[in-house]
PDB file of C-alpha atoms in Angstrom:
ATOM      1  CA  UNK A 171     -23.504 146.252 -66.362  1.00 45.00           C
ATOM      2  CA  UNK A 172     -21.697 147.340 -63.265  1.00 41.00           C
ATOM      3  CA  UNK A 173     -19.262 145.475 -61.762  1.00 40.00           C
ATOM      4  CA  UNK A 174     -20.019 144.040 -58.074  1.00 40.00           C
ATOM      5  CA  UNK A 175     -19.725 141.609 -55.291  1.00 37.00           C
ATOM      6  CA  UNK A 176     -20.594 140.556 -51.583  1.00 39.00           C
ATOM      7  CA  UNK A 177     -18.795 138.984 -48.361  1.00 37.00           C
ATOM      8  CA  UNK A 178     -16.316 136.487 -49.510  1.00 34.00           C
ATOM      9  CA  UNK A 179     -17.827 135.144 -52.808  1.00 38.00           C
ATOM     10  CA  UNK A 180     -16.197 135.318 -56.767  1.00 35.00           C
ATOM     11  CA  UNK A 181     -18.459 138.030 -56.909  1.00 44.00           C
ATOM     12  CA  UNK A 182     -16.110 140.152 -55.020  1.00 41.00           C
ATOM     13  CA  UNK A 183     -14.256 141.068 -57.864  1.00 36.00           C
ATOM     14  CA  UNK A 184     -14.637 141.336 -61.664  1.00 37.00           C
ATOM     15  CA  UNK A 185     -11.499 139.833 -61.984  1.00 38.00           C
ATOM     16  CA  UNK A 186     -10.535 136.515 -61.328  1.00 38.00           C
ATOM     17  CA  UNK A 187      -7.556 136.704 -58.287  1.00 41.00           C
ATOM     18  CA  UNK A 188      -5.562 133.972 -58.345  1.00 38.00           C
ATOM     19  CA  UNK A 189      -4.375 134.452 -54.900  1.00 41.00           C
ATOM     20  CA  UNK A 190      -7.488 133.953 -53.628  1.00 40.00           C
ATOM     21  CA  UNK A 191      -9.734 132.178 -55.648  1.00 41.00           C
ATOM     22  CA  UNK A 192      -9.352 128.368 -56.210  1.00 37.00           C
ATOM     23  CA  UNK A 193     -10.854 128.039 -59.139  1.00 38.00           C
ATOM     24  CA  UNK A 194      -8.225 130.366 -60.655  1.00 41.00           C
ATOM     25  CA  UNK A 195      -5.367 128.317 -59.378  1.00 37.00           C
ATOM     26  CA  UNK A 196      -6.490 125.638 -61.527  1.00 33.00           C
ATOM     27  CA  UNK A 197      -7.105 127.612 -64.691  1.00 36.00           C
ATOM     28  CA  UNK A 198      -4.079 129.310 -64.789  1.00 36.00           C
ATOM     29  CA  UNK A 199      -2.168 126.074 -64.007  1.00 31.00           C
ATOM     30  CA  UNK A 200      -4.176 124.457 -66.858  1.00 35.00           C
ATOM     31  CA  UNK A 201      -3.632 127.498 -69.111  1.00 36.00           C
ATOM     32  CA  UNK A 202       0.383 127.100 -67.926  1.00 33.00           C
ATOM     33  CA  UNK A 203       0.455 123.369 -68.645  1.00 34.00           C
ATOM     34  CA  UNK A 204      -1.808 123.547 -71.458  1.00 30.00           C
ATOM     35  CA  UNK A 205       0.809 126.039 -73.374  1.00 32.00           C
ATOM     36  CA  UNK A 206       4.082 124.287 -72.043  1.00 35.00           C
ATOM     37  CA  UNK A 207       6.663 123.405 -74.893  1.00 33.00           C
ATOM     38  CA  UNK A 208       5.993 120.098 -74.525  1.00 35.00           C
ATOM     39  CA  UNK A 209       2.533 119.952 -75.656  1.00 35.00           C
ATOM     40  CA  UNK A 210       3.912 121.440 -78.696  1.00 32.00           C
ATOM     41  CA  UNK A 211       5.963 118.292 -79.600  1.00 39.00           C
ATOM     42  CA  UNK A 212       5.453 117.500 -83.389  1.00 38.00           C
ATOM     43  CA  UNK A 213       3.574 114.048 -82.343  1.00 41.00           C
ATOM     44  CA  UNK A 214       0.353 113.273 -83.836  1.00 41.00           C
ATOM     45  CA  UNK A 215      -0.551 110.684 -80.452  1.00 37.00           C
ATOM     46  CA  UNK A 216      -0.483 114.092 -78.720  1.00 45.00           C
ATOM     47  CA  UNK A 217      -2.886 116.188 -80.329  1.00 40.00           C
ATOM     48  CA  UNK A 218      -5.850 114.028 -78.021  1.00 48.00           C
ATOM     49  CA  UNK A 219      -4.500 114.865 -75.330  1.00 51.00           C
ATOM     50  CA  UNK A 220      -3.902 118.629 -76.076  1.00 47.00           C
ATOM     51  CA  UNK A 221      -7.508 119.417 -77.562  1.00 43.00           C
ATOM     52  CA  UNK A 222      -8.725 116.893 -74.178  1.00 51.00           C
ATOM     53  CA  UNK A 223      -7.036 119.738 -71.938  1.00 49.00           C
ATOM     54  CA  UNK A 224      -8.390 122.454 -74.323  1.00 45.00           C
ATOM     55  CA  UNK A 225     -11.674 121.447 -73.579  1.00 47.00           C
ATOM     56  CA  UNK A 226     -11.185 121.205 -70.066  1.00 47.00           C
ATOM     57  CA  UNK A 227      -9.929 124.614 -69.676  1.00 46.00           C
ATOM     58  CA  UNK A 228     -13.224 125.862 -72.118  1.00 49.00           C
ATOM     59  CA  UNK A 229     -15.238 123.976 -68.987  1.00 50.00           C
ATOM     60  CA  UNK A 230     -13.601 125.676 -66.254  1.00 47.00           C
ATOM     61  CA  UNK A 231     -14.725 128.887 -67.667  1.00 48.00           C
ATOM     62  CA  UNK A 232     -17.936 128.169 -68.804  1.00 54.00           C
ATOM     63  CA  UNK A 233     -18.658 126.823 -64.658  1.00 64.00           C
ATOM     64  CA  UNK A 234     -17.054 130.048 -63.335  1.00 54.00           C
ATOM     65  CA  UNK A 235     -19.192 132.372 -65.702  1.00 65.00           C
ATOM     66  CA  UNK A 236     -21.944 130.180 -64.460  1.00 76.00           C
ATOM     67  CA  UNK A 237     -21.281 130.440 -60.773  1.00 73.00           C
ATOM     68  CA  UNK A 238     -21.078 134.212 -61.013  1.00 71.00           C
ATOM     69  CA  UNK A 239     -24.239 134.383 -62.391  1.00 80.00           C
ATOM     70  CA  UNK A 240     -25.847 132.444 -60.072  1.00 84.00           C
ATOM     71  CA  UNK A 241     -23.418 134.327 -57.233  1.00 80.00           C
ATOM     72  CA  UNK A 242     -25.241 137.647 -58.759  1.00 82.00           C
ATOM     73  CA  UNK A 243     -29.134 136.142 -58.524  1.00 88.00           C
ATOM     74  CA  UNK A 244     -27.951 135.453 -54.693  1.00 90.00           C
ATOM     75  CA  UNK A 245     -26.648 138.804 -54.343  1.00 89.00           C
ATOM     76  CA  UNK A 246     -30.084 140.596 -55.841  1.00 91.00           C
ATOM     77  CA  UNK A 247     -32.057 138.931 -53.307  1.00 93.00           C
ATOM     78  CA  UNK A 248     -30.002 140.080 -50.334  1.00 94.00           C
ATOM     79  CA  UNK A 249     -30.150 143.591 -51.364  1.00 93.00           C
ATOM     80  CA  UNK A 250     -33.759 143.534 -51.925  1.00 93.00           C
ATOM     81  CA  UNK A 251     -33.805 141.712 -48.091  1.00 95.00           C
ATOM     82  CA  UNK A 252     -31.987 144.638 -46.693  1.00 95.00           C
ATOM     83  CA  UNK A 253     -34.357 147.099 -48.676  1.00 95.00           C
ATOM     84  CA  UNK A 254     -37.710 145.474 -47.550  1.00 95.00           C
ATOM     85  CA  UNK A 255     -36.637 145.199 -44.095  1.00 96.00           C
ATOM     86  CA  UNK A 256     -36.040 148.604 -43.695  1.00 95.00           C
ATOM     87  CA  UNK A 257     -31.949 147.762 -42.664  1.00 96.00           C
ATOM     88  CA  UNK A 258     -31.047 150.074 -45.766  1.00 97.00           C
ATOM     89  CA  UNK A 259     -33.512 153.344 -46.780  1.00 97.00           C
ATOM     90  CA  UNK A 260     -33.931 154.439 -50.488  1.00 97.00           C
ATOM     91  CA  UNK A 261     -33.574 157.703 -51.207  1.00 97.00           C
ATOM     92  CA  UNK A 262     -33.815 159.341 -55.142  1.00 97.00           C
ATOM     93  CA  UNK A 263     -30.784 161.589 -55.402  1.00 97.00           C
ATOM     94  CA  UNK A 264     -32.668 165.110 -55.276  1.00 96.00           C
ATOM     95  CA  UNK A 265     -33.673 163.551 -51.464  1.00 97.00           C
ATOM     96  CA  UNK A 266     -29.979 162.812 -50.964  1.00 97.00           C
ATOM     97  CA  UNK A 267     -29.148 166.180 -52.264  1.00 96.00           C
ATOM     98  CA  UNK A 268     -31.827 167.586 -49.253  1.00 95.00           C
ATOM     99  CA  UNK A 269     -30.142 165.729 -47.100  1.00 95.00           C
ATOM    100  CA  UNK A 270     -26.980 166.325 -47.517  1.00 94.00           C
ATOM    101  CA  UNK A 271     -27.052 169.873 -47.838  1.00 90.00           C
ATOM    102  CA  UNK A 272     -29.848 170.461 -44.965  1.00 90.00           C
ATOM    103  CA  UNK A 273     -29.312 167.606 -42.497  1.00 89.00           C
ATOM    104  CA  UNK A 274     -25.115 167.452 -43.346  1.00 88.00           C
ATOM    105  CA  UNK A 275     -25.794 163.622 -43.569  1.00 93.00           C
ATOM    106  CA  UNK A 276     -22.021 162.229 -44.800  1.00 95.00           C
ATOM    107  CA  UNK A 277     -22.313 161.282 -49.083  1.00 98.00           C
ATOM    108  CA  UNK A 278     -20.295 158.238 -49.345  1.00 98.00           C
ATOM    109  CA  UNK A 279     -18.892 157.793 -52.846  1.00 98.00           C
ATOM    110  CA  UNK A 280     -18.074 154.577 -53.947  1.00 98.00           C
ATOM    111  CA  UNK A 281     -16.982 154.631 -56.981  1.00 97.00           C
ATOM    112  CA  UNK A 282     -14.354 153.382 -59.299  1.00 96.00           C
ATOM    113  CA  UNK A 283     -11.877 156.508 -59.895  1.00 95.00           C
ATOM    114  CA  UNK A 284     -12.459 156.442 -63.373  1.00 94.00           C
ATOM    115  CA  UNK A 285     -15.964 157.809 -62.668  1.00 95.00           C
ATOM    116  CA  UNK A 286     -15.107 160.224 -59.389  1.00 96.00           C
ATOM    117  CA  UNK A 287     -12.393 162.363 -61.556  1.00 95.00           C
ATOM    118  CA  UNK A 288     -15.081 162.911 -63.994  1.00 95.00           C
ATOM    119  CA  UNK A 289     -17.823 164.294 -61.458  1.00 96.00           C
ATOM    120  CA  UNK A 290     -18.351 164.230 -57.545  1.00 97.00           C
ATOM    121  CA  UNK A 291     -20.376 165.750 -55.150  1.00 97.00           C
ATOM    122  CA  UNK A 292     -19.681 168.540 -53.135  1.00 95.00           C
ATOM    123  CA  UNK A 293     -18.002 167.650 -49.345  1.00 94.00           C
ATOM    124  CA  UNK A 294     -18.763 163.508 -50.392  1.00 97.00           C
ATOM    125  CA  UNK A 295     -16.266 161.686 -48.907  1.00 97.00           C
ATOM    126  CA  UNK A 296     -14.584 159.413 -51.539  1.00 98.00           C
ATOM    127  CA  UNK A 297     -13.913 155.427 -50.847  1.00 98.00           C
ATOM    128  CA  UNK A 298     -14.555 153.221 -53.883  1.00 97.00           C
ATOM    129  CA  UNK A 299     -15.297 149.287 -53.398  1.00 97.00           C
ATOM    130  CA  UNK A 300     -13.959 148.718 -56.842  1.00 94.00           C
ATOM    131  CA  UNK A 301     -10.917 150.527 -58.226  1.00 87.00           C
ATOM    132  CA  UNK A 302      -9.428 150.258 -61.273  1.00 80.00           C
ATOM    133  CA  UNK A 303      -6.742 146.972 -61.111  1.00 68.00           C
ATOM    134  CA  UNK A 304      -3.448 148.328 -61.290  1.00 71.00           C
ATOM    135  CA  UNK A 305      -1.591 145.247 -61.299  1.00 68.00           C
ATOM    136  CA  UNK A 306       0.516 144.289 -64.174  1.00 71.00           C
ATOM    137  CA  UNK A 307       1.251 140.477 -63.961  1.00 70.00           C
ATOM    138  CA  UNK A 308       0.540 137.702 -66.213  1.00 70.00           C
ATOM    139  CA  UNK A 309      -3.172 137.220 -65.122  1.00 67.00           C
ATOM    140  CA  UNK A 310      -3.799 140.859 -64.689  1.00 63.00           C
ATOM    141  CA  UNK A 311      -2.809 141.541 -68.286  1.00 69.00           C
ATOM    142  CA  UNK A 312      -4.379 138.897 -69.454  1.00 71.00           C
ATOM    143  CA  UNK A 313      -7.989 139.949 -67.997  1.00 68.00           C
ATOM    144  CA  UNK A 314      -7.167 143.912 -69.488  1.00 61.00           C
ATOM    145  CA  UNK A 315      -6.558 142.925 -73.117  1.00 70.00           C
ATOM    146  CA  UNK A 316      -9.778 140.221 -72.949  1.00 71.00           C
ATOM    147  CA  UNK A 317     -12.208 142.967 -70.699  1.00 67.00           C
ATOM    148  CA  UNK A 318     -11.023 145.214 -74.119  1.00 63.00           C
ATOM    149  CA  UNK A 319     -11.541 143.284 -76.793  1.00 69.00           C
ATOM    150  CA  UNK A 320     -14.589 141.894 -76.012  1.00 70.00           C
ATOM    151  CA  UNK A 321     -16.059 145.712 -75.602  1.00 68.00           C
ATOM    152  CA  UNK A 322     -13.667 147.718 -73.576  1.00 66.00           C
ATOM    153  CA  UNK A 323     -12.479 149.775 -76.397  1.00 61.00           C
ATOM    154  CA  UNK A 324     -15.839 150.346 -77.380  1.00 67.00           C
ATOM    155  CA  UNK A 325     -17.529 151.372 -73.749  1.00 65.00           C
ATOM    156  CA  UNK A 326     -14.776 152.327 -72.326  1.00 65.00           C
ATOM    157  CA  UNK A 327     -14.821 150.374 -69.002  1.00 74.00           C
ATOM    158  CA  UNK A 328     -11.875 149.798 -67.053  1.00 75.00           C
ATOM    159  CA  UNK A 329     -11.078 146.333 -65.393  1.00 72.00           C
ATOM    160  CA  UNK A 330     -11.959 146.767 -62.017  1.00 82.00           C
ATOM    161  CA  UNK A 331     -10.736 144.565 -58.653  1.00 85.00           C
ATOM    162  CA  UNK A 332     -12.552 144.196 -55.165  1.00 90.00           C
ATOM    163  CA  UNK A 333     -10.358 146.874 -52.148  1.00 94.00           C
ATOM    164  CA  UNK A 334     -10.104 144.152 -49.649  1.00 94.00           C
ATOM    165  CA  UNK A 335      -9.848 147.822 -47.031  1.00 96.00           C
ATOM    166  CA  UNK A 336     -12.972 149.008 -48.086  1.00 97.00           C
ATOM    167  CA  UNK A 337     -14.296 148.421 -44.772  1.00 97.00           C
ATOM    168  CA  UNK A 338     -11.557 149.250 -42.622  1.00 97.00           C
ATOM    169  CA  UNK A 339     -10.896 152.678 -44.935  1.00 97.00           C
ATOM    170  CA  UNK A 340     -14.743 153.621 -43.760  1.00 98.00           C
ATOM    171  CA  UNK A 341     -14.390 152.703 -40.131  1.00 97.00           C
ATOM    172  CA  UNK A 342     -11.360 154.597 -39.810  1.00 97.00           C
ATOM    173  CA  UNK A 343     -13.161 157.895 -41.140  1.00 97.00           C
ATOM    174  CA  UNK A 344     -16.510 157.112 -39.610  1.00 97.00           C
ATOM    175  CA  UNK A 345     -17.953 155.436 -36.683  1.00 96.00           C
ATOM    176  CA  UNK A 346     -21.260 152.838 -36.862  1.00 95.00           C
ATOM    177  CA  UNK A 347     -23.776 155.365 -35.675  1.00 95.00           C
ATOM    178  CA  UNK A 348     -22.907 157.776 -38.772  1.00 96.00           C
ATOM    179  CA  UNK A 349     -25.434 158.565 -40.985  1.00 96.00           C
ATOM    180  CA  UNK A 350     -23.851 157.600 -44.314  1.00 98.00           C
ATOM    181  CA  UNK A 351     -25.609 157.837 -47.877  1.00 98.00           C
ATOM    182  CA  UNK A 352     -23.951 155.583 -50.128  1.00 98.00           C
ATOM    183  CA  UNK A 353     -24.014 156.274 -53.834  1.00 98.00           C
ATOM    184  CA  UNK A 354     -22.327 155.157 -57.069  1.00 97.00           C
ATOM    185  CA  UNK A 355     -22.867 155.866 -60.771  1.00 96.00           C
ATOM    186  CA  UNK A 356     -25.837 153.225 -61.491  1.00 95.00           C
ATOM    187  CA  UNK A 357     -27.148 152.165 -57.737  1.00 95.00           C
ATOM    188  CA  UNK A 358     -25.570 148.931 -57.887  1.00 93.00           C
ATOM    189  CA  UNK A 359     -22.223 148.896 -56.412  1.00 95.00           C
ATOM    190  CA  UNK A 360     -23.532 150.930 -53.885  1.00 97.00           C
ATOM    191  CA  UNK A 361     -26.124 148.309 -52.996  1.00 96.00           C
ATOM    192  CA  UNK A 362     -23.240 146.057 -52.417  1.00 96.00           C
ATOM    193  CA  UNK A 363     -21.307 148.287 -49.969  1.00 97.00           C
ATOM    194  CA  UNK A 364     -24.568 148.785 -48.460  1.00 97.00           C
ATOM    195  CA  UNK A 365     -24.693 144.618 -47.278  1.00 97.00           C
ATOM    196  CA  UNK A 366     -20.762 144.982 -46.486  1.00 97.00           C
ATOM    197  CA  UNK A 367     -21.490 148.352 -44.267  1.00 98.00           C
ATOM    198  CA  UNK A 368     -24.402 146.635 -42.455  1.00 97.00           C
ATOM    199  CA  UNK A 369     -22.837 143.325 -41.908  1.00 97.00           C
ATOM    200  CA  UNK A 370     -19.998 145.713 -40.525  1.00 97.00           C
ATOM    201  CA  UNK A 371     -22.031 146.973 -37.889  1.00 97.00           C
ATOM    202  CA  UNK A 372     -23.539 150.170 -39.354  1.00 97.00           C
ATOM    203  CA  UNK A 373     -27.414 150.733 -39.015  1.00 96.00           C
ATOM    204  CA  UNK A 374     -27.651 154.235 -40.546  1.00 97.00           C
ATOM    205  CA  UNK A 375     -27.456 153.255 -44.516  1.00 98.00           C
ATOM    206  CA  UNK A 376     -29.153 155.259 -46.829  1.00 98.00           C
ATOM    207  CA  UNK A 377     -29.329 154.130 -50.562  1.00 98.00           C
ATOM    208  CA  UNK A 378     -29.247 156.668 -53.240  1.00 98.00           C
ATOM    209  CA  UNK A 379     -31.311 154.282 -55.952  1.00 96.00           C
ATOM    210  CA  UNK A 380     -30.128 154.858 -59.660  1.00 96.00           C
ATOM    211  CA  UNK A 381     -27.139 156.088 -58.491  1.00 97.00           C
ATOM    212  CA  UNK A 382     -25.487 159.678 -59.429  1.00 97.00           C
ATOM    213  CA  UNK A 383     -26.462 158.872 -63.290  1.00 94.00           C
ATOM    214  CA  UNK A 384     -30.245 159.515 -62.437  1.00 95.00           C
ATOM    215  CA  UNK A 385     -29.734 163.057 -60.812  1.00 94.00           C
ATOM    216  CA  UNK A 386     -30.364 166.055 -62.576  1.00 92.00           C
ATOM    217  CA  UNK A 387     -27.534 168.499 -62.274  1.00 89.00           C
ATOM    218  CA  UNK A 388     -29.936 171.186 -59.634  1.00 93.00           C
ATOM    219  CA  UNK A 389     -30.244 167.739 -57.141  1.00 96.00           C
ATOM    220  CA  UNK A 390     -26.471 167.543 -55.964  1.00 95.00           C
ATOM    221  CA  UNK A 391     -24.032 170.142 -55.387  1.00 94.00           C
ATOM    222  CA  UNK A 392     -21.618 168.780 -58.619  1.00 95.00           C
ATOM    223  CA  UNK A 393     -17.580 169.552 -58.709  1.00 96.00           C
ATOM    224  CA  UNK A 394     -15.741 167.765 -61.863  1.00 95.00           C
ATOM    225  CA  UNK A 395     -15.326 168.628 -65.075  1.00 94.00           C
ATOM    226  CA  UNK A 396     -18.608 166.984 -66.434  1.00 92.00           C
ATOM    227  CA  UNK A 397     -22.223 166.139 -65.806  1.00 92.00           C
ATOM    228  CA  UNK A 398     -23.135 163.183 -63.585  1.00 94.00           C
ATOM    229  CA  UNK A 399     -24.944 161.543 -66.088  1.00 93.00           C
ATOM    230  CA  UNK A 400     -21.815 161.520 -68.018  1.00 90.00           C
ATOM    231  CA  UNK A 401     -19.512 160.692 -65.740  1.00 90.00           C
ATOM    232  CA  UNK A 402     -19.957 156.527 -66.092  1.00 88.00           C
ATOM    233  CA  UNK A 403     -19.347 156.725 -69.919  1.00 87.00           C
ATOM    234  CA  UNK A 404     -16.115 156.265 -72.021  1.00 82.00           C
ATOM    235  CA  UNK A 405     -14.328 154.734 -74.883  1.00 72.00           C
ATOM    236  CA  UNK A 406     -15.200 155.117 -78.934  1.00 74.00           C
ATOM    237  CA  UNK A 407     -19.320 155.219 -77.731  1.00 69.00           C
ATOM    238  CA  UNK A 408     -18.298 158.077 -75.331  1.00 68.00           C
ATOM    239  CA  UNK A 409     -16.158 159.950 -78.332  1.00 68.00           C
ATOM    240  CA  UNK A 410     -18.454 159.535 -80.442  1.00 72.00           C
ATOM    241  CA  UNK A 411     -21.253 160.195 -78.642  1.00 74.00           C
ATOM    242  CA  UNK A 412     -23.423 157.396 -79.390  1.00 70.00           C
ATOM    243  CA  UNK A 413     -24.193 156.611 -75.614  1.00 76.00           C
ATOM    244  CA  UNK A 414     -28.326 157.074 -74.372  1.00 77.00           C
ATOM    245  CA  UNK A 415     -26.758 159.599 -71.739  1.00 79.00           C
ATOM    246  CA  UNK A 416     -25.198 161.992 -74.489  1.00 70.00           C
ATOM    247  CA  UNK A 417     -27.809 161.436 -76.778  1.00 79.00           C
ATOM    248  CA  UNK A 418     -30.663 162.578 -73.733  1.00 79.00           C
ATOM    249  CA  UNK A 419     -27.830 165.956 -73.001  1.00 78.00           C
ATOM    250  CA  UNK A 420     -28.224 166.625 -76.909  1.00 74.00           C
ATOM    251  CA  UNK A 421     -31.682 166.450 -76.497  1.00 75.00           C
ATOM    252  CA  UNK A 422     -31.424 169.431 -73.909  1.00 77.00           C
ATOM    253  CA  UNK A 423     -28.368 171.466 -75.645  1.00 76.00           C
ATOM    254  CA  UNK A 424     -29.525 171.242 -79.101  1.00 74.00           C
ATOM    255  CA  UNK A 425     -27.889 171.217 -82.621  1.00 74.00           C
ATOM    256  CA  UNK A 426     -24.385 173.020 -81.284  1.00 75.00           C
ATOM    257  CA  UNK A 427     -23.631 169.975 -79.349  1.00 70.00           C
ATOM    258  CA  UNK A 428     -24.839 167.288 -81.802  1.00 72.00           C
ATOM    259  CA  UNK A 429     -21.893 169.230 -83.723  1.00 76.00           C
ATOM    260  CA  UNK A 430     -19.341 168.300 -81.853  1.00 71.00           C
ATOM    261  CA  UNK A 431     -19.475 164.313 -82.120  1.00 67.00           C
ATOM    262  CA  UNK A 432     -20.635 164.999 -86.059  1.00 73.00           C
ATOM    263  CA  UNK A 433     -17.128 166.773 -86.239  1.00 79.00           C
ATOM    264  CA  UNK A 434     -15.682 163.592 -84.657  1.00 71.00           C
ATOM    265  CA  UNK A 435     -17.618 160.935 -86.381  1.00 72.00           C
ATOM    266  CA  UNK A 436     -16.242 162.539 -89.723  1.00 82.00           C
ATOM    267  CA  UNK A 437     -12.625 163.138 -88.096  1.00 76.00           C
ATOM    268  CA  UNK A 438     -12.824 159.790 -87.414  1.00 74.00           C
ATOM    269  CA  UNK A 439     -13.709 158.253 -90.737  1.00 78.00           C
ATOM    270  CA  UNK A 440     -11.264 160.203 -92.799  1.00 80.00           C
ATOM    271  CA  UNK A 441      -8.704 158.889 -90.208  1.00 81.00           C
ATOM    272  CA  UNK A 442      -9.784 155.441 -91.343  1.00 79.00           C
ATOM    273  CA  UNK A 443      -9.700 156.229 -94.222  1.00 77.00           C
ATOM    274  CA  UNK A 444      -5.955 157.543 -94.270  1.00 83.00           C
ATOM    275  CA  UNK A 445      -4.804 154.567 -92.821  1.00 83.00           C
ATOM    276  CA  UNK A 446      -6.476 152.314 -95.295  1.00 81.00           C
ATOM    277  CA  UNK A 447      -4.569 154.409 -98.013  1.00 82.00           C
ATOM    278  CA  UNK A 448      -1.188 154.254 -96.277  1.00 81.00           C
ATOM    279  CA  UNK A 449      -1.431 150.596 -95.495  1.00 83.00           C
ATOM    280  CA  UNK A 450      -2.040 149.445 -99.664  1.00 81.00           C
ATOM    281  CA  UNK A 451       0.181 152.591-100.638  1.00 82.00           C
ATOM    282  CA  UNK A 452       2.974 150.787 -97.949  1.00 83.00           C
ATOM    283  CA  UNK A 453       1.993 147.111 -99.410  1.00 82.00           C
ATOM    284  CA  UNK A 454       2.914 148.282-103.332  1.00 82.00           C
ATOM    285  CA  UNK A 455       5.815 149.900-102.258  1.00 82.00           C
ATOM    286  CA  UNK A 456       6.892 145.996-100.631  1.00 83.00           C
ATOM    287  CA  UNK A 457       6.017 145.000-103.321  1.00 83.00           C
ATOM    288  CA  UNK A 458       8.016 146.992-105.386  1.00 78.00           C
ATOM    289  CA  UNK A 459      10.910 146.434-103.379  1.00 84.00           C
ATOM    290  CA  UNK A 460      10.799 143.007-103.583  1.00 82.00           C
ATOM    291  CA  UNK A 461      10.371 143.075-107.531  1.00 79.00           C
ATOM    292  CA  UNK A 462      13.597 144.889-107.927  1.00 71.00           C
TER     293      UNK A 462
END
């Protein structure tokens, strides 16, 4: 599910900033005082205490997860606002691609770079609302290595943070009365720029629903290395090619590219299979060692 988020609102980020959220504050003090070295004294009176904190830290998550849910339901039903009161049109991307190329209406790409390098439209202009977080303190870390073990390796999605700019980066390339048709890879990030553009003062705001994943290549003049469809994809599903989007392209190319992730699948396995090998072949020679 794509990242997103509105106004000034947890949903503004997929990552929880410290520096601006409250709610952070206190988790990472409770995660700081929770692993101090006192609470780590060998005293049985304190293991209350620490499992108390434990499960106050547990709580604080559980109500944040909950709030961005809810922060999400909110979100939907100020999108579909803007939509049924005609403040944002839909358009399916073959009618942005018309427009674009016959009206020279401005494409505004919003998306993360992770998905831009991969694919982009001809003379878009490039701003994304969520980049891929750079920092690399504590927290920041932190979020990476949990965002990848609970799927990251396996989809291949980045951990992403709101570009408090965003607004000020379009203003200073385009003025309110510009036409602009705002796109991403799924439709929803967009939608969310959409709200931030119109509460900005733009009236023009065209939405490309679906996003760049649900053109066919003849809709939009494509530069990149790769098909749109492709370009939101990544990690061991993307290598392998186990993702709906590949397996729809192998449906069109046929056996020679079904070929390809077959060689990888089985390039893969014997790699796993190596490593099993070396690890037991390394564990008896320990062994061995240690027996002499």
């Amino acid at each position: 599910m794509e990242a997103t988020g509105l106004s000034i609102s947890p949903l503004i980020s997929t990552s929880c900033n410290p520096n601006n959220n409250p709610h952070c504050n206190y988790h990472r003090l409770a995660k700081t005082h929770l692993f101090n070295s006192s609470s780590f004294n060998h005293k049985p009176l304190q293991f209350h205490s620490t499992y108390t904190r434990i499960v106050k830290a547990q709580a604080v998550d559980e109500d944040y997860e909950l709030k961005q849910v809810k922060d999400m339901a909110a979100a939907r039903k100020r999108w579909d606002a803007l939509i049924r009161e005609g403040k944002v049109k839909v358009l399916t991307p073959k009618e942005a691609g018309y427009a674009t190329q016959l009206s020279g209406k401005t494409l505004l790409d919003v998306r993360p770079s992770t998905e831009h390098e991969k694919a982009w439209v001809k003379g878009s202009t490039w701003i994304p609302i969520f980049d891929v977080d750079a920092q690399l303190d504590a927290g920041t870390l932190s979020r990476k290595v949990t965002s990848y073990m609970m799927g990251g390796w396996w989809s291949g999605v980045p951990t992403l943070s709101f570009d408090n700019q965003f607004i000020s980066k379009v203003t200073e390339k385009f003025p309110n009365d510009t036409d602009l048709i705002v796109a991403c890879q799924k439709g929803l990030r967009s939608l969310a720029a959409c709200e931030l553009l119109y509460n900005a003062g733009y009236r023009n705001l065209f939405w490309v629903q679906g996003g760049l994943e649900a053109a066919e290549e003849e809709d939009l003049e494509r530069e990149g290395p790769q098909p749109f469809k492709l370009a939101g994809i990544g990690g061991l599903s993307g290598f392998l090619g186990w993702t709906d989007q590949q397996r729809a392209q192998a449906a069109k190319e046929g056996w020679g590219y079904r070929l390809v992730f077959t060689a990888r699948l089985i390039g893969v396995v014997l790699a796993a299979d190596a490593l099993f090998l070396g690890v037991q072949q390394a564990a008896r020679y320990l062994q061995d060692i240690r027996a002499n």
